[in-house]
PDB file of C-alpha atoms in Angstrom:
ATOM      1  CA  MET Y   1       0.000   0.000   0.000  1.00  0.00           C
ATOM      2  CA  ASN Y   2       1.574   3.307  -1.045  1.00  0.00           C
ATOM      3  CA  LYS Y   3       1.591   6.421   1.098  1.00  0.00           C
ATOM      4  CA  ALA Y   4      -1.007   8.291  -0.977  1.00  0.00           C
ATOM      5  CA  LYS Y   5      -3.483   5.416  -0.692  1.00  0.00           C
ATOM      6  CA  LYS Y   6      -2.928   5.117   3.064  1.00  0.00           C
ATOM      7  CA  LEU Y   7      -3.457   8.838   3.491  1.00  0.00           C
ATOM      8  CA  HIS Y   8      -6.685   8.692   1.493  1.00  0.00           C
ATOM      9  CA  GLN Y   9      -7.889   5.805   3.642  1.00  0.00           C
ATOM     10  CA  THR Y  10      -7.510   7.826   6.842  1.00  0.00           C
ATOM     11  CA  GLN Y  11      -9.636  10.600   5.342  1.00  0.00           C
ATOM     12  CA  ILE Y  12     -12.630   8.533   4.241  1.00  0.00           C
ATOM     13  CA  GLU Y  13     -12.911   6.271   7.296  1.00  0.00           C
ATOM     14  CA  ARG Y  14     -15.746   7.638   9.424  1.00  0.00           C
ATOM     15  CA  PRO Y  15     -16.345   6.120  12.861  1.00  0.00           C
ATOM     16  CA  ASP Y  16     -19.674   7.978  12.870  1.00  0.00           C
ATOM     17  CA  LYS Y  17     -20.989   5.213  10.639  1.00  0.00           C
ATOM     18  CA  ALA Y  18     -20.443   2.799  13.517  1.00  0.00           C
ATOM     19  CA  PHE Y  19     -22.497   5.117  15.708  1.00  0.00           C
ATOM     20  CA  VAL Y  20     -25.299   5.143  13.138  1.00  0.00           C
ATOM     21  CA  GLY Y  21     -25.249   1.348  13.230  1.00  0.00           C
ATOM     22  CA  VAL Y  22     -25.479   1.422  17.016  1.00  0.00           C
ATOM     23  CA  MET Y  23     -28.441   3.804  16.903  1.00  0.00           C
ATOM     24  CA  LEU Y  24     -30.291   1.716  14.326  1.00  0.00           C
ATOM     25  CA  GLY Y  25     -29.470  -1.458  16.265  1.00  0.00           C
ATOM     26  CA  ILE Y  26     -30.859   0.000  19.488  1.00  0.00           C
ATOM     27  CA  LEU Y  27     -33.997   1.230  17.723  1.00  0.00           C
ATOM     28  CA  LEU Y  28     -34.578  -2.190  16.172  1.00  0.00           C
ATOM     29  CA  LEU Y  29     -34.048  -3.968  19.503  1.00  0.00           C
ATOM     30  CA  LEU Y  30     -36.456  -1.632  21.261  1.00  0.00           C
ATOM     31  CA  GLY Y  31     -38.958  -2.099  18.448  1.00  0.00           C
ATOM     32  CA  GLY Y  32     -38.535  -5.870  18.739  1.00  0.00           C
ATOM     33  CA  ILE Y  33     -39.182  -5.700  22.486  1.00  0.00           C
ATOM     34  CA  GLY Y  34     -42.293  -3.629  21.846  1.00  0.00           C
ATOM     35  CA  PHE Y  35     -43.586  -6.152  19.311  1.00  0.00           C
ATOM     36  CA  ALA Y  36     -42.787  -8.954  21.765  1.00  0.00           C
ATOM     37  CA  VAL Y  37     -44.944  -7.279  24.413  1.00  0.00           C
ATOM     38  CA  PHE Y  38     -47.727  -6.852  21.863  1.00  0.00           C
ATOM     39  CA  ASP Y  39     -47.325 -10.498  20.826  1.00  0.00           C
ATOM     40  CA  TYR Y  40     -47.681 -11.602  24.437  1.00  0.00           C
ATOM     41  CA  GLY Y  41     -50.986  -9.727  24.689  1.00  0.00           C
ATOM     42  CA  ILE Y  42     -52.237 -11.510  21.565  1.00  0.00           C
ATOM     43  CA  TYR Y  43     -51.107 -14.833  23.051  1.00  0.00           C
ATOM     44  CA  ARG Y  44     -53.183 -14.184  26.165  1.00  0.00           C
ATOM     45  CA  ASP Y  45     -56.254 -13.447  24.046  1.00  0.00           C
ATOM     46  CA  TYR Y  46     -55.569 -16.585  22.030  1.00  0.00           C
ATOM     47  CA  GLY Y  47     -55.329 -18.687  25.199  1.00  0.00           C
ATOM     48  CA  TYR Y  48     -58.550 -17.191  26.516  1.00  0.00           C
ATOM     49  CA  ALA Y  49     -60.416 -18.026  23.274  1.00  0.00           C
ATOM     50  CA  VAL Y  50     -59.096 -21.608  23.241  1.00  0.00           C
ATOM     51  CA  ASN Y  51     -59.965 -22.164  26.911  1.00  0.00           C
ATOM     52  CA  ARG Y  52     -63.440 -20.718  26.378  1.00  0.00           C
ATOM     53  CA  ALA Y  53     -64.134 -23.120  23.512  1.00  0.00           C
ATOM     54  CA  GLU Y  54     -62.877 -26.083  25.557  1.00  0.00           C
ATOM     55  CA  SER Y  55     -64.919 -25.062  28.602  1.00  0.00           C
ATOM     56  CA  ILE Y  56     -68.147 -24.850  26.588  1.00  0.00           C
ATOM     57  CA  ARG Y  57     -67.375 -28.150  24.878  1.00  0.00           C
ATOM     58  CA  ARG Y  58     -66.925 -29.871  28.261  1.00  0.00           C
ATOM     59  CA  ASN Y  59     -69.853 -28.128  29.911  1.00  0.00           C
ATOM     60  CA  PRO Y  60     -72.431 -26.685  27.475  1.00  0.00           C
ATOM     61  CA  GLY Y  61     -74.543 -25.608  30.432  1.00  0.00           C
ATOM     62  CA  ILE Y  62     -72.309 -22.605  31.137  1.00  0.00           C
ATOM     63  CA  VAL Y  63     -73.856 -20.833  28.122  1.00  0.00           C
ATOM     64  CA  THR Y  64     -76.554 -18.675  29.721  1.00  0.00           C
ATOM     65  CA  ASP Y  65     -78.028 -17.323  26.466  1.00  0.00           C
ATOM     66  CA  SER Y  66     -80.835 -19.759  25.710  1.00  0.00           C
ATOM     67  CA  GLN Y  67     -81.335 -18.330  22.210  1.00  0.00           C
ATOM     68  CA  VAL Y  68     -77.857 -19.299  21.037  1.00  0.00           C
ATOM     69  CA  ASN Y  69     -76.729 -22.839  20.566  1.00  0.00           C
ATOM     70  CA  PRO Y  70     -73.538 -23.723  22.518  1.00  0.00           C
ATOM     71  CA  ASP Y  71     -72.028 -24.987  19.281  1.00  0.00           C
ATOM     72  CA  LYS Y  72     -72.197 -21.435  17.911  1.00  0.00           C
ATOM     73  CA  PHE Y  73     -70.296 -20.150  20.942  1.00  0.00           C
ATOM     74  CA  ILE Y  74     -67.688 -22.827  20.324  1.00  0.00           C
ATOM     75  CA  ALA Y  75     -67.454 -21.854  16.635  1.00  0.00           C
ATOM     76  CA  TRP Y  76     -67.115 -18.171  17.521  1.00  0.00           C
ATOM     77  CA  SER Y  77     -64.384 -18.940  20.047  1.00  0.00           C
ATOM     78  CA  GLU Y  78     -62.523 -21.096  17.538  1.00  0.00           C
ATOM     79  CA  GLU Y  79     -62.763 -18.312  14.949  1.00  0.00           C
ATOM     80  CA  ASP Y  80     -61.326 -15.872  17.473  1.00  0.00           C
ATOM     81  CA  ALA Y  81     -58.542 -18.334  18.311  1.00  0.00           C
ATOM     82  CA  ALA Y  82     -57.702 -18.768  14.612  1.00  0.00           C
ATOM     83  CA  HIS Y  83     -57.625 -14.987  14.156  1.00  0.00           C
ATOM     84  CA  TYR Y  84     -55.308 -14.514  17.142  1.00  0.00           C
ATOM     85  CA  ARG Y  85     -53.094 -17.370  15.986  1.00  0.00           C
ATOM     86  CA  GLN Y  86     -52.634 -15.716  12.597  1.00  0.00           C
ATOM     87  CA  GLN Y  87     -51.813 -12.424  14.290  1.00  0.00           C
ATOM     88  CA  MET Y  88     -49.244 -14.146  16.495  1.00  0.00           C
ATOM     89  CA  ILE Y  89     -47.499 -15.631  13.471  1.00  0.00           C
ATOM     90  CA  TRP Y  90     -47.101 -12.255  11.784  1.00  0.00           C
ATOM     91  CA  VAL Y  91     -46.157 -10.345  14.932  1.00  0.00           C
ATOM     92  CA  SER Y  92     -43.690 -13.063  15.953  1.00  0.00           C
ATOM     93  CA  ALA Y  93     -42.068 -12.872  12.509  1.00  0.00           C
ATOM     94  CA  VAL Y  94     -41.737  -9.082  12.782  1.00  0.00           C
ATOM     95  CA  THR Y  95     -40.378  -9.422  16.339  1.00  0.00           C
ATOM     96  CA  LEU Y  96     -37.756 -11.916  15.194  1.00  0.00           C
ATOM     97  CA  LEU Y  97     -36.836  -9.689  12.249  1.00  0.00           C
ATOM     98  CA  PHE Y  98     -36.389  -6.625  14.450  1.00  0.00           C
ATOM     99  CA  LEU Y  99     -34.407  -8.451  17.152  1.00  0.00           C
ATOM    100  CA  SER Y 100     -32.108 -10.243  14.699  1.00  0.00           C
ATOM    101  CA  GLY Y 101     -31.579  -7.052  12.682  1.00  0.00           C
ATOM    102  CA  GLY Y 102     -30.766  -5.063  15.808  1.00  0.00           C
ATOM    103  CA  ALA Y 103     -28.348  -7.727  17.073  1.00  0.00           C
ATOM    104  CA  PHE Y 104     -26.641  -7.861  13.656  1.00  0.00           C
ATOM    105  CA  LEU Y 105     -26.187  -4.087  13.449  1.00  0.00           C
ATOM    106  CA  LEU Y 106     -24.879  -3.818  17.006  1.00  0.00           C
ATOM    107  CA  THR Y 107     -22.432  -6.674  16.478  1.00  0.00           C
ATOM    108  CA  ARG Y 108     -21.143  -5.174  13.243  1.00  0.00           C
ATOM    109  CA  ALA Y 109     -20.867  -1.710  14.814  1.00  0.00           C
ATOM    110  CA  VAL Y 110     -18.867  -3.080  17.752  1.00  0.00           C
ATOM    111  CA  LYS Y 111     -16.493  -4.923  15.416  1.00  0.00           C
ATOM    112  CA  ASN Y 112     -16.045  -1.799  13.297  1.00  0.00           C
ATOM    113  CA  TYR Y 113     -15.424   0.323  16.406  1.00  0.00           C
ATOM    114  CA  ARG Y 114     -12.778  -2.091  17.684  1.00  0.00           C
ATOM    115  CA  ARG Y 115     -11.113  -2.180  14.275  1.00  0.00           C
ATOM    116  CA  LEU Y 116     -10.910   1.604  14.082  1.00  0.00           C
ATOM    117  CA  LYS Y 117      -9.763   1.868  17.695  1.00  0.00           C
ATOM    118  CA  ASN Y 118      -6.872  -0.529  17.059  1.00  0.00           C
ATOM    119  CA  LEU Y 119      -5.565   1.275  13.979  1.00  0.00           C
ATOM    120  CA  GLU Y 120      -1.926   2.334  14.257  1.00  0.00           C
ATOM    121  CA  TYR Y 121      -0.379   5.365  12.588  1.00  0.00           C
ATOM    122  CA  GLU Y 122       3.147   6.103  11.520  1.00  0.00           C
ATOM    123  CA  GLU Y 123       5.293   8.341  13.704  1.00  0.00           C
ATOM    124  CA  ILE Y 124       6.041  11.884  12.587  1.00  0.00           C
ATOM    125  CA  ASP Y 125       8.827  14.337  13.333  1.00  0.00           C
ATOM    126  CA  TRP Y 126       6.962  16.227  16.034  1.00  0.00           C
ATOM    127  CA  ARG Y 127       9.952  18.554  16.620  1.00  0.00           C
ATOM    128  CA  SER Y 128       9.375  20.132  13.217  1.00  0.00           C
ATOM    129  CA  LEU Y 129       5.781  21.121  14.035  1.00  0.00           C
ATOM    130  CA  GLU Y 130       5.009  24.831  14.166  1.00  0.00           C
ATOM    131  CA  LYS Y 131       3.705  24.908  17.725  1.00  0.00           C
ATOM    132  CA  PRO Y 132       1.696  27.860  19.048  1.00  0.00           C
ATOM    133  CA  THR Y 133       3.675  30.599  20.732  1.00  0.00           C
ATOM    134  CA  HIS Y 134       1.006  31.100  23.407  1.00  0.00           C
ATOM    135  CA  ARG Y 135      -1.779  29.169  25.085  1.00  0.00           C
ATOM    136  CA  VAL Y 136      -4.984  29.130  23.027  1.00  0.00           C
ATOM    137  CA  GLU Y 137      -8.327  28.551  24.736  1.00  0.00           C
ATOM    138  CA  VAL Y 138     -10.981  27.060  22.462  1.00  0.00           C
ATOM    139  CA  LEU Y 139     -14.268  28.919  22.805  1.00  0.00           C
ATOM    140  CA  TYR Y 140     -17.565  27.131  22.147  1.00  0.00           C
ATOM    141  CA  GLY Y 141     -20.973  28.516  21.287  1.00  0.00           C
ATOM    142  CA  ARG Y 142     -23.980  27.636  23.426  1.00  0.00           C
ATOM    143  CA  THR Y 143     -26.422  26.998  20.583  1.00  0.00           C
ATOM    144  CA  HIS Y 144     -26.119  23.207  20.710  1.00  0.00           C
ATOM    145  CA  THR Y 145     -26.344  23.145  24.503  1.00  0.00           C
ATOM    146  CA  VAL Y 146     -29.459  25.327  24.606  1.00  0.00           C
ATOM    147  CA  ALA Y 147     -31.102  23.266  21.846  1.00  0.00           C
ATOM    148  CA  ALA Y 148     -30.322  20.053  23.743  1.00  0.00           C
ATOM    149  CA  ILE Y 149     -31.804  21.412  26.995  1.00  0.00           C
ATOM    150  CA  ILE Y 150     -34.984  22.478  25.194  1.00  0.00           C
ATOM    151  CA  PHE Y 151     -35.201  19.015  23.629  1.00  0.00           C
ATOM    152  CA  TYR Y 152     -34.734  17.277  26.992  1.00  0.00           C
ATOM    153  CA  ILE Y 153     -37.402  19.384  28.703  1.00  0.00           C
ATOM    154  CA  PHE Y 154     -39.994  19.276  25.930  1.00  0.00           C
ATOM    155  CA  PHE Y 155     -39.553  15.720  24.683  1.00  0.00           C
ATOM    156  CA  GLY Y 156     -38.879  14.332  28.164  1.00  0.00           C
ATOM    157  CA  GLY Y 157     -41.962  16.056  29.566  1.00  0.00           C
ATOM    158  CA  LEU Y 158     -44.220  14.672  26.840  1.00  0.00           C
ATOM    159  CA  THR Y 159     -42.760  11.203  27.333  1.00  0.00           C
ATOM    160  CA  LEU Y 160     -43.278  11.340  31.090  1.00  0.00           C
ATOM    161  CA  LEU Y 161     -46.860  12.495  30.549  1.00  0.00           C
ATOM    162  CA  ALA Y 162     -47.483   9.578  28.167  1.00  0.00           C
ATOM    163  CA  VAL Y 163     -46.150   7.123  30.759  1.00  0.00           C
ATOM    164  CA  LEU Y 164     -48.215   8.612  33.603  1.00  0.00           C
ATOM    165  CA  THR Y 165     -51.409   8.549  31.546  1.00  0.00           C
ATOM    166  CA  SER Y 166     -50.758   4.871  30.777  1.00  0.00           C
ATOM    167  CA  VAL Y 167     -50.967   3.978  34.475  1.00  0.00           C
ATOM    168  CA  LYS Y 168     -54.667   3.633  35.275  1.00  0.00           C
ATOM    169  CA  PRO Y 169     -56.461   2.402  38.416  1.00  0.00           C
ATOM    170  CA  ASP Y 170     -57.751  -0.577  36.431  1.00  0.00           C
ATOM    171  CA  GLY Y 171     -54.322  -1.530  35.092  1.00  0.00           C
ATOM    172  CA  ILE Y 172     -51.312  -0.476  33.034  1.00  0.00           C
ATOM    173  CA  ARG Y 173     -51.496   0.284  29.325  1.00  0.00           C
ATOM    174  CA  LEU Y 174     -48.463  -1.552  27.932  1.00  0.00           C
ATOM    175  CA  PRO Y 175     -48.217   0.358  24.603  1.00  0.00           C
ATOM    176  CA  GLY Y 176     -47.786   3.644  26.449  1.00  0.00           C
ATOM    177  CA  ILE Y 177     -45.131   2.167  28.727  1.00  0.00           C
ATOM    178  CA  VAL Y 178     -43.226   0.709  25.762  1.00  0.00           C
ATOM    179  CA  ILE Y 179     -43.331   4.047  23.943  1.00  0.00           C
ATOM    180  CA  GLY Y 180     -42.137   5.794  27.107  1.00  0.00           C
ATOM    181  CA  VAL Y 181     -39.199   3.411  27.554  1.00  0.00           C
ATOM    182  CA  PHE Y 182     -38.353   3.801  23.866  1.00  0.00           C
ATOM    183  CA  ASN Y 183     -38.359   7.617  24.084  1.00  0.00           C
ATOM    184  CA  PHE Y 184     -36.393   7.733  27.336  1.00  0.00           C
ATOM    185  CA  THR Y 185     -33.791   5.462  25.754  1.00  0.00           C
ATOM    186  CA  LEU Y 186     -33.444   7.851  22.819  1.00  0.00           C
ATOM    187  CA  ILE Y 187     -33.022  10.757  25.240  1.00  0.00           C
ATOM    188  CA  GLY Y 188     -30.338   8.803  27.100  1.00  0.00           C
ATOM    189  CA  VAL Y 189     -28.502   8.000  23.877  1.00  0.00           C
ATOM    190  CA  MET Y 190     -28.618  11.632  22.788  1.00  0.00           C
ATOM    191  CA  TYR Y 191     -27.292  12.766  26.173  1.00  0.00           C
ATOM    192  CA  TYR Y 192     -24.442  10.249  25.950  1.00  0.00           C
ATOM    193  CA  VAL Y 193     -23.508  11.386  22.445  1.00  0.00           C
ATOM    194  CA  LEU Y 194     -23.432  15.087  23.389  1.00  0.00           C
ATOM    195  CA  ASN Y 195     -21.603  14.460  26.654  1.00  0.00           C
ATOM    196  CA  ASN Y 196     -19.070  12.198  24.944  1.00  0.00           C
ATOM    197  CA  GLY Y 197     -18.495  14.857  22.290  1.00  0.00           C
ATOM    198  CA  GLU Y 198     -17.807  17.490  24.953  1.00  0.00           C
ATOM    199  CA  LYS Y 199     -15.339  15.219  26.765  1.00  0.00           C
ATOM    200  CA  ARG Y 200     -13.412  14.359  23.588  1.00  0.00           C
ATOM    201  CA  SER Y 201     -13.366  17.908  22.204  1.00  0.00           C
ATOM    202  CA  ILE Y 202     -10.306  20.111  22.381  1.00  0.00           C
ATOM    203  CA  LYS Y 203     -10.235  22.559  25.287  1.00  0.00           C
ATOM    204  CA  SER Y 204      -6.900  24.344  24.851  1.00  0.00           C
ATOM    205  CA  PHE Y 205      -3.440  23.892  23.361  1.00  0.00           C
ATOM    206  CA  ASP Y 206       0.019  25.382  23.730  1.00  0.00           C
ATOM    207  CA  ALA Y 207       3.628  24.591  22.831  1.00  0.00           C
ATOM    208  CA  SER Y 208       3.761  21.548  25.137  1.00  0.00           C
ATOM    209  CA  CYS Y 209       0.427  19.715  24.883  1.00  0.00           C
ATOM    210  CA  ILE Y 210      -3.250  19.677  24.013  1.00  0.00           C
ATOM    211  CA  ALA Y 211      -5.933  19.611  26.728  1.00  0.00           C
ATOM    212  CA  ARG Y 212      -9.218  17.774  26.172  1.00  0.00           C
ATOM    213  CA  GLY Y 213     -12.653  18.432  27.653  1.00  0.00           C
ATOM    214  CA  ASP Y 214     -12.379  15.544  30.108  1.00  0.00           C
ATOM    215  CA  GLY Y 215      -9.183  16.995  31.595  1.00  0.00           C
ATOM    216  CA  LYS Y 216      -6.712  14.690  29.822  1.00  0.00           C
ATOM    217  CA  HIS Y 217      -3.533  16.158  28.326  1.00  0.00           C
ATOM    218  CA  PHE Y 218      -1.712  14.850  25.242  1.00  0.00           C
ATOM    219  CA  LEU Y 219       1.947  15.664  24.563  1.00  0.00           C
ATOM    220  CA  TRP Y 220       3.105  16.725  21.128  1.00  0.00           C
ATOM    221  CA  SER Y 221       5.770  14.015  21.308  1.00  0.00           C
ATOM    222  CA  ASP Y 222       2.934  11.459  21.033  1.00  0.00           C
ATOM    223  CA  PHE Y 223       1.234  13.235  18.132  1.00  0.00           C
ATOM    224  CA  ARG Y 224       0.611  11.072  15.050  1.00  0.00           C
ATOM    225  CA  GLY Y 225      -1.260  13.444  12.746  1.00  0.00           C
ATOM    226  CA  VAL Y 226      -4.658  14.745  11.708  1.00  0.00           C
ATOM    227  CA  ILE Y 227      -7.646  12.844  10.330  1.00  0.00           C
ATOM    228  CA  THR Y 228     -10.361  14.833   8.583  1.00  0.00           C
ATOM    229  CA  ARG Y 229     -13.808  13.270   8.850  1.00  0.00           C
ATOM    230  CA  ILE Y 230     -15.962  14.255   5.878  1.00  0.00           C
ATOM    231  CA  GLY Y 231     -19.758  14.408   5.869  1.00  0.00           C
ATOM    232  CA  THR Y 232     -21.555  14.086   2.517  1.00  0.00           C
ATOM    233  CA  PHE Y 233     -24.974  15.555   1.709  1.00  0.00           C
ATOM    234  CA  ARG Y 234     -27.485  13.847  -0.567  1.00  0.00           C
ATOM    235  CA  SER Y 235     -26.921  16.628  -3.074  1.00  0.00           C
ATOM    236  CA  GLY Y 236     -23.273  15.586  -3.288  1.00  0.00           C
ATOM    237  CA  GLY Y 237     -21.858  18.472  -1.272  1.00  0.00           C
ATOM    238  CA  LYS Y 238     -19.295  17.793   1.422  1.00  0.00           C
ATOM    239  CA  ILE Y 239     -18.529  19.345   4.783  1.00  0.00           C
ATOM    240  CA  THR Y 240     -15.900  18.777   7.444  1.00  0.00           C
ATOM    241  CA  TRP Y 241     -17.726  16.680  10.022  1.00  0.00           C
ATOM    242  CA  ARG Y 242     -14.879  17.061  12.482  1.00  0.00           C
ATOM    243  CA  THR Y 243     -11.102  16.979  12.618  1.00  0.00           C
ATOM    244  CA  GLU Y 244      -9.349  14.434  14.828  1.00  0.00           C
ATOM    245  CA  LEU Y 245      -5.892  14.909  16.301  1.00  0.00           C
ATOM    246  CA  VAL Y 246      -4.470  11.408  16.734  1.00  0.00           C
ATOM    247  CA  PHE Y 247      -1.950  10.497  19.431  1.00  0.00           C
ATOM    248  CA  ALA Y 248      -0.118   7.335  20.424  1.00  0.00           C
ATOM    249  CA  SER Y 249      -1.940   4.622  22.405  1.00  0.00           C
ATOM    250  CA  GLY Y 250      -5.314   5.459  20.854  1.00  0.00           C
ATOM    251  CA  GLY Y 251      -5.573   9.026  22.133  1.00  0.00           C
ATOM    252  CA  ILE Y 252      -7.890  11.204  20.023  1.00  0.00           C
ATOM    253  CA  VAL Y 253      -8.905  14.842  20.393  1.00  0.00           C
ATOM    254  CA  TRP Y 254     -11.874  16.151  18.436  1.00  0.00           C
ATOM    255  CA  VAL Y 255     -12.062  19.565  16.779  1.00  0.00           C
ATOM    256  CA  ILE Y 256     -15.665  20.256  15.720  1.00  0.00           C
ATOM    257  CA  PRO Y 257     -15.768  23.347  13.477  1.00  0.00           C
ATOM    258  CA  GLN Y 258     -19.520  23.958  13.766  1.00  0.00           C
ATOM    259  CA  ARG Y 259     -19.263  24.562  17.522  1.00  0.00           C
ATOM    260  CA  ILE Y 260     -16.110  26.670  17.770  1.00  0.00           C
ATOM    261  CA  LYS Y 261     -16.448  30.452  18.131  1.00  0.00           C
ATOM    262  CA  ASN Y 262     -12.788  31.348  17.557  1.00  0.00           C
ATOM    263  CA  TYR Y 263     -12.703  29.176  14.426  1.00  0.00           C
ATOM    264  CA  ALA Y 264     -10.064  31.193  12.543  1.00  0.00           C
ATOM    265  CA  GLU Y 265      -7.571  31.052  15.401  1.00  0.00           C
ATOM    266  CA  VAL Y 266      -8.031  27.329  16.121  1.00  0.00           C
ATOM    267  CA  TYR Y 267      -8.185  26.052  12.546  1.00  0.00           C
ATOM    268  CA  GLY Y 268      -5.449  28.418  11.464  1.00  0.00           C
ATOM    269  CA  PHE Y 269      -3.176  26.222  13.571  1.00  0.00           C
ATOM    270  CA  VAL Y 270      -4.866  22.838  13.006  1.00  0.00           C
ATOM    271  CA  GLU Y 271      -4.611  23.163   9.225  1.00  0.00           C
ATOM    272  CA  THR Y 272      -0.832  23.441   9.486  1.00  0.00           C
ATOM    273  CA  LEU Y 273      -0.577  19.979  11.078  1.00  0.00           C
ATOM    274  CA  PRO Y 274       0.325  16.948   8.932  1.00  0.00           C
ATOM    275  CA  GLN Y 275      -2.203  14.244   8.048  1.00  0.00           C
ATOM    276  CA  ALA Y 276      -2.064  10.912   9.892  1.00  0.00           C
ATOM    277  CA  VAL Y 277      -0.838   7.955   7.830  1.00  0.00           C
ATOM    278  CA  LEU Y 278      -1.788   4.366   8.589  1.00  0.00           C
ATOM    279  CA  LYS Y 279       0.965   1.864   9.176  1.00  0.00           C
ATOM    280  CA  ASP Y 280       1.349  -0.960   6.699  1.00  0.00           C
ATOM    281  CA  ALA Y 281      -0.721  -4.034   7.586  1.00  0.00           C
ATOM    282  CA  ALA Y 282       1.379  -6.869   8.988  1.00  0.00           C
TER     283      ALA Y 282
END
């Protein structure tokens, strides 16, 4: 593999695709669980219809309506049982499809994440880097944070209301509970994604190291290069999704252009850094 090809490979690999797989996998698993709950309700109705037909067959006297023959009650119950059985077949098939699809996507996403995490990059001459002459603090806008808070309050409030209205004195409405669990899971995933992005994002940098949002510091002597993650629109246009500063032992610092206020100052330095190059496969 020549150097140009290796460089190109580092630019087009997007770990965000693994995250998309995780999200879809979780959604499918939650959908499968919801269908499983629905299938269980159908199974209970099916069992009730079968037991009713058997009870009348064993003891026709339990039919209190003198104008209807017990055989008709048995036929009606068997029709109901056949209807529920057909529903169970279809719902069970959809449940299996959702669960297997979710498990497949999650497994593939985990494998892809591990593969990307274990990638190794060639060393660079870090002494030749044009390091900043002073400490630079990275300033972030609050737009994303405010939007996230509004989302949590509004969407979380509606979800909580849906769950509370599903709890009745005469019992619990399972569909509402399933929807509530599904929505709360999405909120949790979104919170994790935003919080993880803040922890991995660059906080400051100077001539000695780079500081990350979670408080970790990375020395320039461990620097391995830059990876530009590209996002592509349906129209064909492209945008810098984020820039990653790669360090030895799997250390990565994110630089997200859409969130940085002092963009010119930060990217004026980042764009002078060399691209990361993958090591040759053994």
